[in-house]
mmCIF file of C-alpha atoms in Angstrom:
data_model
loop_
_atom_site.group_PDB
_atom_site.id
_atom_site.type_symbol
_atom_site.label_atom_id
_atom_site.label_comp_id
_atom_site.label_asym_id
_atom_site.label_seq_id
_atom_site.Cartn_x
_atom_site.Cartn_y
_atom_site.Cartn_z
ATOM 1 C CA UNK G 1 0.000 0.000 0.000
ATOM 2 C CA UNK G 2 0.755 3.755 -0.656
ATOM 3 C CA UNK G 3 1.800 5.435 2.367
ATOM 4 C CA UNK G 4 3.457 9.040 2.362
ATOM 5 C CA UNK G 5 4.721 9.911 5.990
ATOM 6 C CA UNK G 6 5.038 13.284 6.840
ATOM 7 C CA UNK G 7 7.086 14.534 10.257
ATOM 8 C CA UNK G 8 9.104 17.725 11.750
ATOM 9 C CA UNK G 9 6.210 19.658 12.351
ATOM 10 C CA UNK G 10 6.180 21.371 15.377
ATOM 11 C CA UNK G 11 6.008 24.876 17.096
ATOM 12 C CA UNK G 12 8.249 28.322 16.403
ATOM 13 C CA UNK G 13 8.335 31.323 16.809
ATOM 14 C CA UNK G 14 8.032 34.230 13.786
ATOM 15 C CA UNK G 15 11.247 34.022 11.760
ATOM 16 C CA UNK G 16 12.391 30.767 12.886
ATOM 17 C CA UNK G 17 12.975 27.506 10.377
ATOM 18 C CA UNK G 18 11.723 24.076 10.084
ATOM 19 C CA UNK G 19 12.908 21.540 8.151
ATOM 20 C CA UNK G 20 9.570 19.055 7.256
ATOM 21 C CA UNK G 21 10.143 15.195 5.904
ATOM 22 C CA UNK G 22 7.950 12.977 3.508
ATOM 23 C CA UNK G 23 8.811 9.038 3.285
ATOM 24 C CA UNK G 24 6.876 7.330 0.483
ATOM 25 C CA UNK G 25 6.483 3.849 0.153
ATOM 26 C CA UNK G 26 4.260 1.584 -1.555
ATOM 27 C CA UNK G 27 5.602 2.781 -4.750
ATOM 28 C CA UNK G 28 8.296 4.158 -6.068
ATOM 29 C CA UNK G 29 7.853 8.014 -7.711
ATOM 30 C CA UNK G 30 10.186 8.982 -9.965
ATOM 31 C CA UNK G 31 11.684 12.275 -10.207
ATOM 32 C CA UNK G 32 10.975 12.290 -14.067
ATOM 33 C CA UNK G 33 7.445 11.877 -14.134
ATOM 34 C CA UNK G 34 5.765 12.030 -10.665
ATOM 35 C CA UNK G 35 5.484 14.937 -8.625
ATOM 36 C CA UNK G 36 5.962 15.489 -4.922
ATOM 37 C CA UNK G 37 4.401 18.225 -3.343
ATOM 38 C CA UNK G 38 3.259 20.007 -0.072
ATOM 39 C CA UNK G 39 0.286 21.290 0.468
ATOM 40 C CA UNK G 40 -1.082 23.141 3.614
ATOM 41 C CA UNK G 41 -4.788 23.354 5.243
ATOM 42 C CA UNK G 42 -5.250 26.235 7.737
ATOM 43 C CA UNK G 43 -8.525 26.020 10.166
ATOM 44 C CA UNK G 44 -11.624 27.494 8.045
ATOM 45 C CA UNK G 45 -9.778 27.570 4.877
ATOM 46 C CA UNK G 46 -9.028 25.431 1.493
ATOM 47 C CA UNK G 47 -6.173 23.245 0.595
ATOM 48 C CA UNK G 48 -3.692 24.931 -1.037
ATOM 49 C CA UNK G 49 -0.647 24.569 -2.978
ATOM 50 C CA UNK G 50 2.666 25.155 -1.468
ATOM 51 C CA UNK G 51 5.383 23.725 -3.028
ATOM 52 C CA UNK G 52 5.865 20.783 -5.810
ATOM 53 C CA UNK G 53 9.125 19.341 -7.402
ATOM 54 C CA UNK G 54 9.450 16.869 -10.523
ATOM 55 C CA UNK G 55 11.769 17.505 -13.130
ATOM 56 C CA UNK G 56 11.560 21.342 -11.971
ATOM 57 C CA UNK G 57 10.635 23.135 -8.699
ATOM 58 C CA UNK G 58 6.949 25.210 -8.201
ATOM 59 C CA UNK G 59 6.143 27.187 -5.389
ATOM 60 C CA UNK G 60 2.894 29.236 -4.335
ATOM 61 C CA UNK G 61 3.935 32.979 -4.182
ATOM 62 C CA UNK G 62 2.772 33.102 -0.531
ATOM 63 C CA UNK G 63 6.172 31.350 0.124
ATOM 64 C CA UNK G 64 8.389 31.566 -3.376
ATOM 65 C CA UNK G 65 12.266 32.913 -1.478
ATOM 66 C CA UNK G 66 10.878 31.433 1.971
ATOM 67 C CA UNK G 67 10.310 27.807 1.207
ATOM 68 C CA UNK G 68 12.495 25.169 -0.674
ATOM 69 C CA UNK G 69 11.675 21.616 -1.483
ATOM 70 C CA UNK G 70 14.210 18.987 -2.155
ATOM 71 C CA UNK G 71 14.071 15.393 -2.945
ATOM 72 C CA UNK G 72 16.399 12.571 -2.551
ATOM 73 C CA UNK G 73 15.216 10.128 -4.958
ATOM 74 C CA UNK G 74 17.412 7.162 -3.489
ATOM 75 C CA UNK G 75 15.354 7.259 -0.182
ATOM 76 C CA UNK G 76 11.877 8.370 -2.040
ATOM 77 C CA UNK G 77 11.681 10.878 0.058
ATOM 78 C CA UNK G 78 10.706 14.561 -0.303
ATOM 79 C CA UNK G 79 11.503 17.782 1.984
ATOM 80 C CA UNK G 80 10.570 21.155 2.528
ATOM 81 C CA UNK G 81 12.793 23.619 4.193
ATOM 82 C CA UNK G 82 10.677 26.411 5.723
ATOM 83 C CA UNK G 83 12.536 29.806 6.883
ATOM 84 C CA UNK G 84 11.571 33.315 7.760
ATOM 85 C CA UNK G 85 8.427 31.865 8.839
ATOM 86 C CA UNK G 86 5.112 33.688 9.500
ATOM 87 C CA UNK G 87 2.069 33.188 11.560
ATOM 88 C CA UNK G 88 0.578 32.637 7.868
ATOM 89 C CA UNK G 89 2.277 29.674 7.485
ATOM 90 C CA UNK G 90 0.535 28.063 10.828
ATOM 91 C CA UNK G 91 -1.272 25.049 9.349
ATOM 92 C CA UNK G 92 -1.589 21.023 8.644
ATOM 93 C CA UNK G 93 0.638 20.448 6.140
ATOM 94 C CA UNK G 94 -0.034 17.493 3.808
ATOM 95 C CA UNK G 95 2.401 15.714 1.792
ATOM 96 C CA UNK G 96 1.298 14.859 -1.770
ATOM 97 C CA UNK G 97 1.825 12.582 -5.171
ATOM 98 C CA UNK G 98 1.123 13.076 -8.529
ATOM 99 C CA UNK G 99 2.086 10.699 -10.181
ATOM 100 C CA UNK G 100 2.744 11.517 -13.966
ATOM 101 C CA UNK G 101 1.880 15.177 -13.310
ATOM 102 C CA UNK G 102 2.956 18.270 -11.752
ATOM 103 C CA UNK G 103 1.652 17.954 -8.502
ATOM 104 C CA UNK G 104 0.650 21.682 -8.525
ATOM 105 C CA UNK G 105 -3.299 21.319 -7.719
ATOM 106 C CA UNK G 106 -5.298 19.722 -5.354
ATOM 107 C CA UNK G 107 -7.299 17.906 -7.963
ATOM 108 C CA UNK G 108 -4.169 16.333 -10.090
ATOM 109 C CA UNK G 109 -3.508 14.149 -6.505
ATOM 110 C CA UNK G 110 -3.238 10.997 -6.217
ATOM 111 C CA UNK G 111 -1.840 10.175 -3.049
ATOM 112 C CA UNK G 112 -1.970 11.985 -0.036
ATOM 113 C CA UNK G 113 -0.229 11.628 3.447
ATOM 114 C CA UNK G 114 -2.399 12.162 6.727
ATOM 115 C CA UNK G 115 -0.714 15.591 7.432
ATOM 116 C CA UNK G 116 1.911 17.675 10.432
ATOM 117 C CA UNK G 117 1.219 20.723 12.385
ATOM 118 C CA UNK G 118 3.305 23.504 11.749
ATOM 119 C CA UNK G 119 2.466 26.324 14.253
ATOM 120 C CA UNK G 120 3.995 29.775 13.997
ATOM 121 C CA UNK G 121 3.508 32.062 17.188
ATOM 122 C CA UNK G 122 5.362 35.412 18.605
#
């Protein structure tokens, strides 16, 4: 079965970093044709995009020069380093794939992990 894992969410203050983790398995996604992505779901409010990486790298403008997601492809695993963060970041953040696509939209997903808390308080 499918699983993506997400962890390193946690609690910090305005401006501080956090470094979040996404183990796949199930499957293997390759860097060619399958997206990874993040998404994040504050209370009251959509799923959005946040950041997606295949053969290039895609970010939401809310966090483009904040936000950079990696992959290591020989531990299927996808990351997103978070700095200079804002209380407008506080929400679950999911990790996604999109497998032959993009990964860019909320619709295009095909796999979705169960989500981390990422709180951002003064």
């Amino acid at each position: 079965q499918v699983q993506l894992v997400e962890s390193g969410g946690g609690s910090v203050q305005v401006g501080g970093s956090l470094r979040l983790s996404c183990a796949a398995s199930g499957r293997i996604f390759s860097n060619e044709y399958d997206a990874m992505a993040w998404f994040r779901q504050a209370p009251g409010k959509e799923r959005e995009f946040v950041a997606a990486i295949r053969r290039n790298a895609y970010y939401s403008d809310s966090v483009k020069g904040r936000f950079t997601i990696s992959r290591d492809n020989a531990k299927n695993t996808v990351y997103l380093q978070m700095n200079s963060l804002k209380p407008e970041d506080t929400a679950v953040y999911y990790c996604a794939a999109d497998v032959l696509g993009r990964g860019t939209s909320v619709a295009d997903i095909d796999y979705w992990g169960k989500g981390t808390l990422v709180t951002v308080s003064s």
